[in-house]
Amino acid sequence: MSAPLIDIRGLHVSLPPGSDRPYAVENLSMTLAPGEIVCVVGESGSGKSLTARAMMGLLPEPRVRASKGQILFAGQDLLTLTRAERRRLCGEQLSMVFQEPMTALNPLMTVGRQIEEVLIVHSDLGPAERRERILALLAEVQLPDPPRIMASFPHQLSGGQRQRAMIAMALIMDPKVLVADEPTTALDVTTQAQILRLIRELQDRHGTGVMFITHDFGVVAEIADRIVVMQHGRVIETGEADQILNRPEAPYTRALIRAIPSLTPRPRARAEARGLMKVDGLTKTYRMGGWPAKTREVHAVRDVDFTLRRGETLGIVGESGSGKSTVARMLVRLIQPDAGVIDLDGIDLAGLSKAALKPYRRRVQMVFQDPYASLNPRRRVGDIIAEGPVTQGAPHAKAQARARELLGLVGLKPDMAERYPHEFSGGQRQRIGLARALAMDPEVLVADEPVSALDVSVQAQVLELLAEIRERLGLSIVFITHDLRVAAQVCDTIAVMSKGEIVEHGPVADVFADPQHAYTRELLASIPGREWQIPELAEAASA
Amino acid sequence: MNELSETLPQGAAPGRLARLARLWRLFARNRAALFGLAILAGVVALAAIAPVLYPESPFSLAGRPMSPPFGDWLFGTDTLGRDVMAGIAHGARTSLMIGLVATLVAVVFGTTMGALAGYYGGWIDDLLMRITEVFQTIPSFVFAILLVAIMSPSIQSIVIAIAVVSWPALARLVRGEFLSLRNREFVQANVLMGMPDWKIILVQILPNALSPIIVAGSLMVATAILIESGLSFLGLGDPNVMSWGFQVGAGRTVLRRAWWICTFPGFAILLTVLAINLVGEGLNDALNPRLREGKA
């Protein structure tokens, strides 16, 4: 192997006094060779992003700073450079792609102007040459119609196009090192697959060394040459991609990989044939504008039909904007459908007035996505769970006792009822949200992306809990997700949504094995790391 | 347990007292706020003991007109021989009372309007906000003068006038808070429980919007005191009640011969308004600690 481009030696990033640990990154050493993609993987709080920021000089100093160690680039220690020296390197030799392209681009400047800025600072090209160079690069990142993209503002582009523009901007000076901090996390899975392919191609052609920060082992399997696994600011394991993915040694890495949901659907006992909830012709159209402008119609959901059987988990999968969340919210009547029938045991929920609906509210409950916004920060956990039954007329003491019982059921302790939500972690909050829904004794549980905000290890535990509770209480679940791996593990049947319509619907195993619709095929082909067979790892000896 | 499990919170659940103690610590980090609180406590104490210190009416004649300060009378006497210090002590009662009551009325009314507009949206929001805007189009002090002049000057009319010109700003603030909070998932969860709207507004959303309301309300007290002083300076105060603004107005014509008549009540206004602003600022730091860290 050639001499490393970047050589990080014993890097410490210190946190302000009073934090839960003294160092965000502790004694980190790693190297990056030319033409190599090193993935830094870890869960939230592992220090992976701060490592990238330390390299680029983007730490929120002086509160958080690199206190010890070296980051050597071409023999120079990046940490000891003056601001001016660092400025020259950044953009020219080192550059970075951020997670959220919408906030990383200036909304008031055209894309072309922003890329040109880099050239103006770092080169002495004339305006015509600059334009030529930008157009060539925009074509290289496979953006359609480069002159038009150049003249566009960021909000006029799609998420994937914005991220391509960001990559073009990062590559315009042909840097030796590219740092990519979760560059595909905010993107849909099909767009993510394209961007990953693009990064691979460009890196191959230019021989760039890429440091790729991610939390997603699927993405890692897709792109990494070498892998650095981090936890709580320390490096747990380093090695070639093949070795870490298939023969991990550290117990933490093994536990992490074990937590990744497999793409092979879990075989399930067949659900009862009796239908519980029949949805027919569900439609929601949003009208915008109006006089004097022309009214614009957006068909959020168009003519959706499905049947949920007793004890069944129905997955609704799709990308952002497919209308899956709108369907979920219509099922619980947070959104009033424009047309269609939601038949629950012979009662059409869609047609009921607000007052008439009240006694039926109990029967369909929801688990929300955001563990931070879904619990009222000013109320105790016990009150949050007991509120529902009390509203429905249960005596206060009885509801409180039931709340404690439910806390036990979802794997927390009954005495946690006295605490406030902020004392709990994300996964624990989702458990509380589940207990709140269960307190109403629902027959149908609508879960809207209940695990997508959680780290993979926590996600596995919450999914396990959900499956267990479903068995125990005989619940029927509508499970909304964008993650096909999760869908494969949780659902009995799935409905694939695209542009407001269900394009394919069937048992999970059938849909995964033999997708009929072109969109389903594309979706399945885009799952990161689909070729990687997750190894069967035994529980670590220490566990 | 394997290495991926999350740990539950340990120790005793913090009680109400512990949370108050934490708030006090955050508040006390701001030295200026403590200073303001001390001054404010002084003014409150002065208002409380005014009838004991000066049992006679502050309008009664105490001695020779325009006696200089720091002689027989701490702050001298005014053109009619009234004790300036007695006026300040009794004026403190007026100022604080009007400031508090007017703010309370404005907060209750403004919060109600803002909460309804923000929670329901749609045509209710449009209607309530257009009404709010009508009130905001008229300069507030001029509007207050107009209202007091129409209703004839009295304590009640001054309180009403100040409340009428103060509530629109609060209504807008509360509306904004409610707009963002009503779309939070916890509110949607409450809707799914079948919880009635009034309960969602009062029990679920309002406590989350309380910090900015408290901060805005505390600063509003200072503004109310200023408006009251301005009104009585112009002679629109309650003629039967002593107030700082009235004292300044009465001494204005003899400023060059008897500077103390205007100056001491003026200082009283300045210090009180400053103190309330500092306390409000401190409350802001304590109740919205994230903003503070952002500034650091």
PDB file of C-alpha atoms in Angstrom, chain B residues 45-238:
ATOM      1  CA  ALA B  45     -41.156  46.813  50.272  1.00  0.00           C
ATOM      2  CA  LEU B  46     -41.499  50.596  49.970  1.00  0.00           C
ATOM      3  CA  ALA B  47     -44.997  50.190  48.523  1.00  0.00           C
ATOM      4  CA  ALA B  48     -45.923  47.801  51.299  1.00  0.00           C
ATOM      5  CA  ILE B  49     -44.851  50.029  54.177  1.00  0.00           C
ATOM      6  CA  ALA B  50     -45.907  53.346  52.606  1.00  0.00           C
ATOM      7  CA  PRO B  51     -49.065  53.680  54.785  1.00  0.00           C
ATOM      8  CA  VAL B  52     -46.963  53.047  57.890  1.00  0.00           C
ATOM      9  CA  LEU B  53     -44.181  55.469  56.981  1.00  0.00           C
ATOM     10  CA  TYR B  54     -46.526  58.158  55.696  1.00  0.00           C
ATOM     11  CA  PRO B  55     -49.926  57.582  57.247  1.00  0.00           C
ATOM     12  CA  GLU B  56     -51.191  60.960  56.015  1.00  0.00           C
ATOM     13  CA  SER B  57     -52.442  61.439  52.483  1.00  0.00           C
ATOM     14  CA  PRO B  58     -49.544  62.168  50.103  1.00  0.00           C
ATOM     15  CA  PHE B  59     -51.623  65.115  48.885  1.00  0.00           C
ATOM     16  CA  SER B  60     -51.680  66.756  52.310  1.00  0.00           C
ATOM     17  CA  LEU B  61     -49.436  69.723  52.981  1.00  0.00           C
ATOM     18  CA  ALA B  62     -46.325  68.807  54.915  1.00  0.00           C
ATOM     19  CA  GLY B  63     -44.492  72.095  55.208  1.00  0.00           C
ATOM     20  CA  ARG B  64     -42.985  75.047  53.398  1.00  0.00           C
ATOM     21  CA  PRO B  65     -43.300  74.723  49.590  1.00  0.00           C
ATOM     22  CA  MET B  66     -40.139  73.871  47.638  1.00  0.00           C
ATOM     23  CA  SER B  67     -37.936  72.994  50.614  1.00  0.00           C
ATOM     24  CA  PRO B  68     -34.683  71.521  49.348  1.00  0.00           C
ATOM     25  CA  PRO B  69     -33.957  67.815  49.844  1.00  0.00           C
ATOM     26  CA  PHE B  70     -31.925  66.173  52.607  1.00  0.00           C
ATOM     27  CA  GLY B  71     -33.176  68.726  55.145  1.00  0.00           C
ATOM     28  CA  ASP B  72     -36.372  68.248  57.119  1.00  0.00           C
ATOM     29  CA  TRP B  73     -37.714  66.167  54.279  1.00  0.00           C
ATOM     30  CA  LEU B  74     -35.625  63.473  52.646  1.00  0.00           C
ATOM     31  CA  PHE B  75     -36.417  64.525  49.083  1.00  0.00           C
ATOM     32  CA  GLY B  76     -37.765  67.999  49.835  1.00  0.00           C
ATOM     33  CA  THR B  77     -41.259  69.328  49.203  1.00  0.00           C
ATOM     34  CA  ASP B  78     -43.002  70.341  46.001  1.00  0.00           C
ATOM     35  CA  THR B  79     -44.601  73.607  44.873  1.00  0.00           C
ATOM     36  CA  LEU B  80     -47.574  73.129  47.207  1.00  0.00           C
ATOM     37  CA  GLY B  81     -45.518  71.865  50.135  1.00  0.00           C
ATOM     38  CA  ARG B  82     -46.260  68.166  49.710  1.00  0.00           C
ATOM     39  CA  ASP B  83     -43.577  65.727  50.829  1.00  0.00           C
ATOM     40  CA  VAL B  84     -41.900  64.316  47.690  1.00  0.00           C
ATOM     41  CA  MET B  85     -40.767  61.131  49.481  1.00  0.00           C
ATOM     42  CA  ALA B  86     -44.311  60.445  50.676  1.00  0.00           C
ATOM     43  CA  GLY B  87     -45.432  60.840  47.080  1.00  0.00           C
ATOM     44  CA  ILE B  88     -42.791  58.396  45.871  1.00  0.00           C
ATOM     45  CA  ALA B  89     -43.776  55.825  48.490  1.00  0.00           C
ATOM     46  CA  HIS B  90     -47.468  56.056  47.700  1.00  0.00           C
ATOM     47  CA  GLY B  91     -46.733  56.335  43.983  1.00  0.00           C
ATOM     48  CA  ALA B  92     -44.902  53.000  44.177  1.00  0.00           C
ATOM     49  CA  ARG B  93     -48.201  51.391  45.182  1.00  0.00           C
ATOM     50  CA  THR B  94     -49.958  52.966  42.213  1.00  0.00           C
ATOM     51  CA  SER B  95     -47.281  52.093  39.694  1.00  0.00           C
ATOM     52  CA  LEU B  96     -46.882  48.472  40.774  1.00  0.00           C
ATOM     53  CA  MET B  97     -50.613  47.916  41.104  1.00  0.00           C
ATOM     54  CA  ILE B  98     -51.413  49.361  37.679  1.00  0.00           C
ATOM     55  CA  GLY B  99     -48.455  47.581  36.087  1.00  0.00           C
ATOM     56  CA  LEU B 100     -49.473  44.212  37.476  1.00  0.00           C
ATOM     57  CA  VAL B 101     -53.219  44.423  36.978  1.00  0.00           C
ATOM     58  CA  ALA B 102     -53.000  45.856  33.458  1.00  0.00           C
ATOM     59  CA  THR B 103     -50.463  43.191  32.475  1.00  0.00           C
ATOM     60  CA  LEU B 104     -52.577  40.446  33.969  1.00  0.00           C
ATOM     61  CA  VAL B 105     -55.614  41.565  31.999  1.00  0.00           C
ATOM     62  CA  ALA B 106     -53.533  41.870  28.813  1.00  0.00           C
ATOM     63  CA  VAL B 107     -51.909  38.452  29.318  1.00  0.00           C
ATOM     64  CA  VAL B 108     -55.188  36.672  29.944  1.00  0.00           C
ATOM     65  CA  PHE B 109     -56.907  38.284  27.001  1.00  0.00           C
ATOM     66  CA  GLY B 110     -53.921  38.108  24.625  1.00  0.00           C
ATOM     67  CA  THR B 111     -53.213  34.480  25.495  1.00  0.00           C
ATOM     68  CA  THR B 112     -56.829  33.521  24.905  1.00  0.00           C
ATOM     69  CA  MET B 113     -56.935  35.226  21.521  1.00  0.00           C
ATOM     70  CA  GLY B 114     -53.531  33.860  20.467  1.00  0.00           C
ATOM     71  CA  ALA B 115     -54.285  30.342  21.657  1.00  0.00           C
ATOM     72  CA  LEU B 116     -57.589  30.162  19.798  1.00  0.00           C
ATOM     73  CA  ALA B 117     -56.094  31.623  16.616  1.00  0.00           C
ATOM     74  CA  GLY B 118     -53.031  29.372  16.717  1.00  0.00           C
ATOM     75  CA  TYR B 119     -54.835  26.179  17.673  1.00  0.00           C
ATOM     76  CA  TYR B 120     -57.776  26.360  15.285  1.00  0.00           C
ATOM     77  CA  GLY B 121     -56.150  28.183  12.363  1.00  0.00           C
ATOM     78  CA  GLY B 122     -58.284  28.719   9.278  1.00  0.00           C
ATOM     79  CA  TRP B 123     -60.969  31.387   9.354  1.00  0.00           C
ATOM     80  CA  ILE B 124     -60.827  31.741  13.162  1.00  0.00           C
ATOM     81  CA  ASP B 125     -57.147  32.610  12.871  1.00  0.00           C
ATOM     82  CA  ASP B 126     -57.851  35.053  10.030  1.00  0.00           C
ATOM     83  CA  LEU B 127     -60.619  36.788  11.944  1.00  0.00           C
ATOM     84  CA  LEU B 128     -58.779  37.076  15.261  1.00  0.00           C
ATOM     85  CA  MET B 129     -55.553  38.222  13.649  1.00  0.00           C
ATOM     86  CA  ARG B 130     -57.315  40.908  11.578  1.00  0.00           C
ATOM     87  CA  ILE B 131     -58.872  42.205  14.804  1.00  0.00           C
ATOM     88  CA  THR B 132     -55.444  42.171  16.426  1.00  0.00           C
ATOM     89  CA  GLU B 133     -54.007  44.121  13.532  1.00  0.00           C
ATOM     90  CA  VAL B 134     -56.672  46.812  13.851  1.00  0.00           C
ATOM     91  CA  PHE B 135     -55.438  47.423  17.383  1.00  0.00           C
ATOM     92  CA  GLN B 136     -51.821  47.407  16.253  1.00  0.00           C
ATOM     93  CA  THR B 137     -52.321  50.036  13.550  1.00  0.00           C
ATOM     94  CA  ILE B 138     -52.853  52.795  16.149  1.00  0.00           C
ATOM     95  CA  PRO B 139     -49.720  53.980  17.990  1.00  0.00           C
ATOM     96  CA  SER B 140     -50.153  52.529  21.451  1.00  0.00           C
ATOM     97  CA  PHE B 141     -49.494  55.609  23.562  1.00  0.00           C
ATOM     98  CA  VAL B 142     -51.774  57.815  21.487  1.00  0.00           C
ATOM     99  CA  PHE B 143     -54.421  55.103  21.659  1.00  0.00           C
ATOM    100  CA  ALA B 144     -54.061  54.909  25.449  1.00  0.00           C
ATOM    101  CA  ILE B 145     -54.479  58.703  25.751  1.00  0.00           C
ATOM    102  CA  LEU B 146     -57.565  58.507  23.573  1.00  0.00           C
ATOM    103  CA  LEU B 147     -59.127  55.729  25.631  1.00  0.00           C
ATOM    104  CA  VAL B 148     -58.493  57.436  28.987  1.00  0.00           C
ATOM    105  CA  ALA B 149     -59.803  60.732  27.632  1.00  0.00           C
ATOM    106  CA  ILE B 150     -63.006  59.056  26.461  1.00  0.00           C
ATOM    107  CA  MET B 151     -63.559  57.059  29.658  1.00  0.00           C
ATOM    108  CA  SER B 152     -62.531  59.964  31.986  1.00  0.00           C
ATOM    109  CA  PRO B 153     -59.374  59.443  34.059  1.00  0.00           C
ATOM    110  CA  SER B 154     -59.565  56.894  36.854  1.00  0.00           C
ATOM    111  CA  ILE B 155     -57.585  53.883  37.974  1.00  0.00           C
ATOM    112  CA  GLN B 156     -59.937  51.531  36.139  1.00  0.00           C
ATOM    113  CA  SER B 157     -59.844  53.429  32.874  1.00  0.00           C
ATOM    114  CA  ILE B 158     -56.037  53.572  32.967  1.00  0.00           C
ATOM    115  CA  VAL B 159     -55.806  49.839  33.586  1.00  0.00           C
ATOM    116  CA  ILE B 160     -58.229  49.146  30.746  1.00  0.00           C
ATOM    117  CA  ALA B 161     -56.390  51.500  28.378  1.00  0.00           C
ATOM    118  CA  ILE B 162     -52.998  49.913  29.095  1.00  0.00           C
ATOM    119  CA  ALA B 163     -54.400  46.396  28.727  1.00  0.00           C
ATOM    120  CA  VAL B 164     -56.094  47.293  25.447  1.00  0.00           C
ATOM    121  CA  VAL B 165     -52.883  48.593  23.896  1.00  0.00           C
ATOM    122  CA  SER B 166     -50.714  45.742  25.286  1.00  0.00           C
ATOM    123  CA  TRP B 167     -52.536  42.538  24.421  1.00  0.00           C
ATOM    124  CA  PRO B 168     -51.975  42.399  20.631  1.00  0.00           C
ATOM    125  CA  ALA B 169     -48.224  41.760  20.919  1.00  0.00           C
ATOM    126  CA  LEU B 170     -48.881  38.914  23.322  1.00  0.00           C
ATOM    127  CA  ALA B 171     -51.608  37.441  21.171  1.00  0.00           C
ATOM    128  CA  ARG B 172     -49.159  37.264  18.264  1.00  0.00           C
ATOM    129  CA  LEU B 173     -46.484  35.636  20.407  1.00  0.00           C
ATOM    130  CA  VAL B 174     -48.877  33.028  21.792  1.00  0.00           C
ATOM    131  CA  ARG B 175     -50.321  32.343  18.362  1.00  0.00           C
ATOM    132  CA  GLY B 176     -46.844  31.568  17.029  1.00  0.00           C
ATOM    133  CA  GLU B 177     -46.118  29.195  19.910  1.00  0.00           C
ATOM    134  CA  PHE B 178     -49.431  27.409  19.442  1.00  0.00           C
ATOM    135  CA  LEU B 179     -48.966  27.152  15.697  1.00  0.00           C
ATOM    136  CA  SER B 180     -45.752  25.218  16.131  1.00  0.00           C
ATOM    137  CA  LEU B 181     -46.889  23.184  19.156  1.00  0.00           C
ATOM    138  CA  ARG B 182     -50.235  22.045  17.804  1.00  0.00           C
ATOM    139  CA  ASN B 183     -48.477  20.047  15.072  1.00  0.00           C
ATOM    140  CA  ARG B 184     -46.238  18.223  17.532  1.00  0.00           C
ATOM    141  CA  GLU B 185     -46.903  14.538  17.718  1.00  0.00           C
ATOM    142  CA  PHE B 186     -47.840  14.603  21.386  1.00  0.00           C
ATOM    143  CA  VAL B 187     -50.766  16.876  20.577  1.00  0.00           C
ATOM    144  CA  GLN B 188     -51.838  14.508  17.812  1.00  0.00           C
ATOM    145  CA  ALA B 189     -51.663  11.655  20.314  1.00  0.00           C
ATOM    146  CA  ASN B 190     -54.026  13.621  22.559  1.00  0.00           C
ATOM    147  CA  VAL B 191     -56.437  14.099  19.666  1.00  0.00           C
ATOM    148  CA  LEU B 192     -56.422  10.333  19.172  1.00  0.00           C
ATOM    149  CA  MET B 193     -57.396   9.861  22.817  1.00  0.00           C
ATOM    150  CA  GLY B 194     -60.531  11.846  22.102  1.00  0.00           C
ATOM    151  CA  MET B 195     -59.406  14.623  24.437  1.00  0.00           C
ATOM    152  CA  PRO B 196     -61.611  17.737  24.151  1.00  0.00           C
ATOM    153  CA  ASP B 197     -60.020  20.797  22.541  1.00  0.00           C
ATOM    154  CA  TRP B 198     -60.175  22.995  25.632  1.00  0.00           C
ATOM    155  CA  LYS B 199     -58.236  20.397  27.583  1.00  0.00           C
ATOM    156  CA  ILE B 200     -55.581  20.056  24.890  1.00  0.00           C
ATOM    157  CA  ILE B 201     -55.201  23.843  24.798  1.00  0.00           C
ATOM    158  CA  LEU B 202     -55.085  24.391  28.557  1.00  0.00           C
ATOM    159  CA  VAL B 203     -53.450  21.247  29.925  1.00  0.00           C
ATOM    160  CA  GLN B 204     -51.215  20.091  27.083  1.00  0.00           C
ATOM    161  CA  ILE B 205     -50.096  23.036  24.982  1.00  0.00           C
ATOM    162  CA  LEU B 206     -50.285  26.028  27.311  1.00  0.00           C
ATOM    163  CA  PRO B 207     -47.709  24.751  29.848  1.00  0.00           C
ATOM    164  CA  ASN B 208     -45.263  24.344  26.964  1.00  0.00           C
ATOM    165  CA  ALA B 209     -45.852  27.922  25.822  1.00  0.00           C
ATOM    166  CA  LEU B 210     -45.587  29.362  29.321  1.00  0.00           C
ATOM    167  CA  SER B 211     -41.898  30.359  29.344  1.00  0.00           C
ATOM    168  CA  PRO B 212     -42.133  32.972  26.571  1.00  0.00           C
ATOM    169  CA  ILE B 213     -45.427  34.231  28.025  1.00  0.00           C
ATOM    170  CA  ILE B 214     -43.846  34.749  31.445  1.00  0.00           C
ATOM    171  CA  VAL B 215     -40.863  36.545  29.956  1.00  0.00           C
ATOM    172  CA  ALA B 216     -42.986  38.778  27.717  1.00  0.00           C
ATOM    173  CA  GLY B 217     -45.404  39.419  30.586  1.00  0.00           C
ATOM    174  CA  SER B 218     -42.666  40.508  32.967  1.00  0.00           C
ATOM    175  CA  LEU B 219     -41.313  42.976  30.429  1.00  0.00           C
ATOM    176  CA  MET B 220     -44.853  44.168  29.804  1.00  0.00           C
ATOM    177  CA  VAL B 221     -45.128  45.255  33.443  1.00  0.00           C
ATOM    178  CA  ALA B 222     -42.290  47.702  32.810  1.00  0.00           C
ATOM    179  CA  THR B 223     -44.007  49.104  29.728  1.00  0.00           C
ATOM    180  CA  ALA B 224     -47.274  49.409  31.615  1.00  0.00           C
ATOM    181  CA  ILE B 225     -45.569  51.431  34.345  1.00  0.00           C
ATOM    182  CA  LEU B 226     -44.067  53.721  31.700  1.00  0.00           C
ATOM    183  CA  ILE B 227     -47.435  54.232  30.015  1.00  0.00           C
ATOM    184  CA  GLU B 228     -49.092  54.975  33.351  1.00  0.00           C
ATOM    185  CA  SER B 229     -46.376  57.515  34.200  1.00  0.00           C
ATOM    186  CA  GLY B 230     -46.778  59.096  30.794  1.00  0.00           C
ATOM    187  CA  LEU B 231     -50.534  59.377  31.201  1.00  0.00           C
ATOM    188  CA  SER B 232     -50.347  60.956  34.641  1.00  0.00           C
ATOM    189  CA  PHE B 233     -47.564  63.264  33.459  1.00  0.00           C
ATOM    190  CA  LEU B 234     -50.010  64.563  30.871  1.00  0.00           C
ATOM    191  CA  GLY B 235     -52.600  65.030  33.593  1.00  0.00           C
ATOM    192  CA  LEU B 236     -54.637  62.013  32.595  1.00  0.00           C
ATOM    193  CA  GLY B 237     -53.954  60.139  35.825  1.00  0.00           C
ATOM    194  CA  ASP B 238     -56.524  59.413  38.492  1.00  0.00           C
TER     195      ASP B 238
END
